[in-house]
Amino acid sequence: EHAWAPLLASNFQVRQGPNYARTGKKAPSGPALGEVVAVDCLRTERKIYDFLSLNYIALPEPTPGWSEVYPEFLVINEMVPTRFNSSIWTKKETTDGETFNVVVYVRLKPGLGHGWTNDMEPQNAEQLLNR
C-alpha cells in the first residue's frame, strides 16, 4: 500500500556555519523552501536526465497567477543503477544501463527570491534558485 506523511522541516538537523567540518554543529532546519507534491518511481533501460523534455511525466497543476521570476516546480531525478561497477574508471558504455529513477516534484514557495532580479548577485535562498 502507498503511504505518505507530511513532515516539518525542523525535524531535520542541518549543518551549521562555515566551520562545520571542525565543529560538527547541527541544528533544526529553518522553514522548508517548498513542499513535495508528488513522487514517481520508474525503471528505465538507460539513464534519462530530463524526463520533462520527453513528455513522459506531467507536472502537477500550476498555481493560478504564479508570477515569480523562478519556476514554480523543482524536479529532482535521483538515478540509481541496477548494477554497480567496482571501478571508478569505467566508461559510460558500461555504466549507462538499467536504472531506477525516483522523481521528486517540489512546489516552491512564492517570495523566495523577493527583491532579487537576474542582474543581481543571489543571496540566501536565491542562491539555490540560481543553480
Coordinates of C-alpha atoms in Angstrom, one line a residue:
E1 CA 0.0 0.0 0.0
H2 CA 1.2 3.5 -0.8
A3 CA 1.9 5.8 2.2
W4 CA 2.8 9.5 2.6
A5 CA 3.1 11.7 5.6
P6 CA 4.0 15.4 5.7
L7 CA 6.9 16.3 7.8
L8 CA 8.1 19.6 9.3
A9 CA 11.5 20.8 8.0
S10 CA 12.5 21.4 11.6
N11 CA 12.6 17.6 12.1
F12 CA 15.9 17.6 10.0
Q13 CA 19.2 18.5 11.6
V14 CA 21.3 20.6 9.2
R15 CA 25.0 21.6 9.2
Q16 CA 25.7 25.0 10.9
G17 CA 28.2 27.6 9.9
P18 CA 31.2 27.7 7.7
N19 CA 33.3 25.7 10.3
Y20 CA 31.0 22.6 10.3
A21 CA 34.0 20.4 9.4
R22 CA 35.7 21.5 12.6
T23 CA 32.7 21.9 15.0
G24 CA 30.3 19.2 13.7
K25 CA 27.5 21.5 14.9
K26 CA 23.9 20.8 13.6
A27 CA 20.6 22.5 14.4
P28 CA 17.0 22.1 13.3
S29 CA 16.4 23.3 9.8
G30 CA 14.6 26.6 9.1
P31 CA 11.3 26.6 7.2
A32 CA 11.1 24.5 4.0
L33 CA 11.6 26.3 0.7
G34 CA 8.9 24.2 -0.8
E35 CA 6.5 21.3 -0.5
V36 CA 6.9 17.8 -2.0
V37 CA 3.7 17.4 -4.0
A38 CA 4.4 14.1 -5.9
V39 CA 7.0 11.3 -6.3
D40 CA 7.3 8.9 -9.2
C41 CA 9.4 5.8 -9.2
L42 CA 10.3 4.4 -12.6
R43 CA 12.6 1.8 -14.1
T44 CA 14.3 2.7 -17.4
E45 CA 16.6 0.8 -19.8
R46 CA 19.2 3.6 -19.7
K47 CA 19.8 6.8 -17.8
I48 CA 17.4 9.6 -18.6
Y49 CA 18.5 13.0 -17.4
D50 CA 15.4 15.1 -18.4
F51 CA 12.1 13.3 -18.2
L52 CA 10.1 16.6 -18.6
S53 CA 11.6 17.2 -22.1
L54 CA 10.4 13.8 -23.2
N55 CA 6.8 14.4 -22.2
Y56 CA 6.7 11.1 -20.2
I57 CA 5.8 12.9 -17.0
A58 CA 3.5 15.9 -16.5
L59 CA 3.9 18.4 -13.7
P60 CA 1.2 18.9 -11.1
E61 CA -1.4 21.6 -11.8
P62 CA 0.2 25.1 -11.5
T63 CA -0.9 27.7 -9.1
P64 CA -3.2 30.2 -10.9
G65 CA -1.4 33.6 -11.2
W66 CA 2.1 32.4 -10.4
S67 CA 4.3 35.4 -11.2
E68 CA 7.7 34.7 -9.6
V69 CA 10.9 35.1 -11.6
Y70 CA 11.7 31.4 -10.9
P71 CA 9.7 28.3 -12.0
E72 CA 7.1 27.1 -9.5
F73 CA 8.4 23.5 -9.6
L74 CA 11.8 22.0 -8.8
V75 CA 12.0 18.5 -10.3
I76 CA 14.7 16.2 -8.9
N77 CA 15.6 12.9 -10.6
E78 CA 17.6 10.6 -8.4
M79 CA 19.1 7.8 -10.6
V80 CA 20.1 4.5 -9.0
P81 CA 21.8 2.0 -11.3
T82 CA 20.6 -1.6 -11.0
R83 CA 24.2 -2.9 -11.4
F84 CA 27.3 -1.3 -10.0
N85 CA 30.8 -1.3 -11.3
S86 CA 33.5 -1.7 -8.8
S87 CA 35.9 0.7 -10.6
I88 CA 35.6 4.4 -10.7
W89 CA 37.5 4.4 -14.0
T90 CA 34.7 2.9 -16.0
K91 CA 33.4 4.1 -19.4
K92 CA 29.9 5.5 -19.9
E93 CA 29.1 2.5 -22.1
T94 CA 29.5 0.2 -19.1
T95 CA 27.6 2.3 -16.7
D96 CA 24.6 3.5 -18.7
G97 CA 22.2 0.7 -18.3
E98 CA 19.0 -0.2 -16.4
T99 CA 18.3 2.5 -13.9
F100 CA 15.7 3.1 -11.1
N101 CA 14.6 6.7 -11.1
V102 CA 13.0 8.4 -8.1
V103 CA 11.5 11.7 -9.5
V104 CA 10.5 14.2 -6.8
Y105 CA 8.3 17.2 -7.5
V106 CA 8.7 20.2 -5.2
R107 CA 6.3 23.1 -5.4
L108 CA 8.5 26.1 -4.4
K109 CA 7.0 28.8 -2.1
P110 CA 6.4 32.2 -3.6
G111 CA 8.6 35.0 -2.4
L112 CA 11.8 33.0 -2.2
G113 CA 13.5 35.5 -4.5
H114 CA 11.9 38.6 -3.0
G115 CA 13.6 41.7 -4.3
W116 CA 16.0 39.7 -6.5
T117 CA 16.4 40.3 -10.2
N118 CA 18.6 38.4 -12.8
D119 CA 21.2 41.3 -12.8
M120 CA 21.8 41.0 -9.1
E121 CA 24.1 38.6 -7.2
P122 CA 21.8 36.0 -5.5
Q123 CA 21.7 35.8 -1.7
N124 CA 20.4 33.2 0.8
A125 CA 17.5 31.1 -0.7
E126 CA 18.0 32.8 -4.1
Q127 CA 21.4 31.1 -4.4
L128 CA 19.6 27.8 -4.7
L129 CA 17.3 29.2 -7.4
N130 CA 20.2 30.4 -9.4
R131 CA 22.0 27.0 -9.6

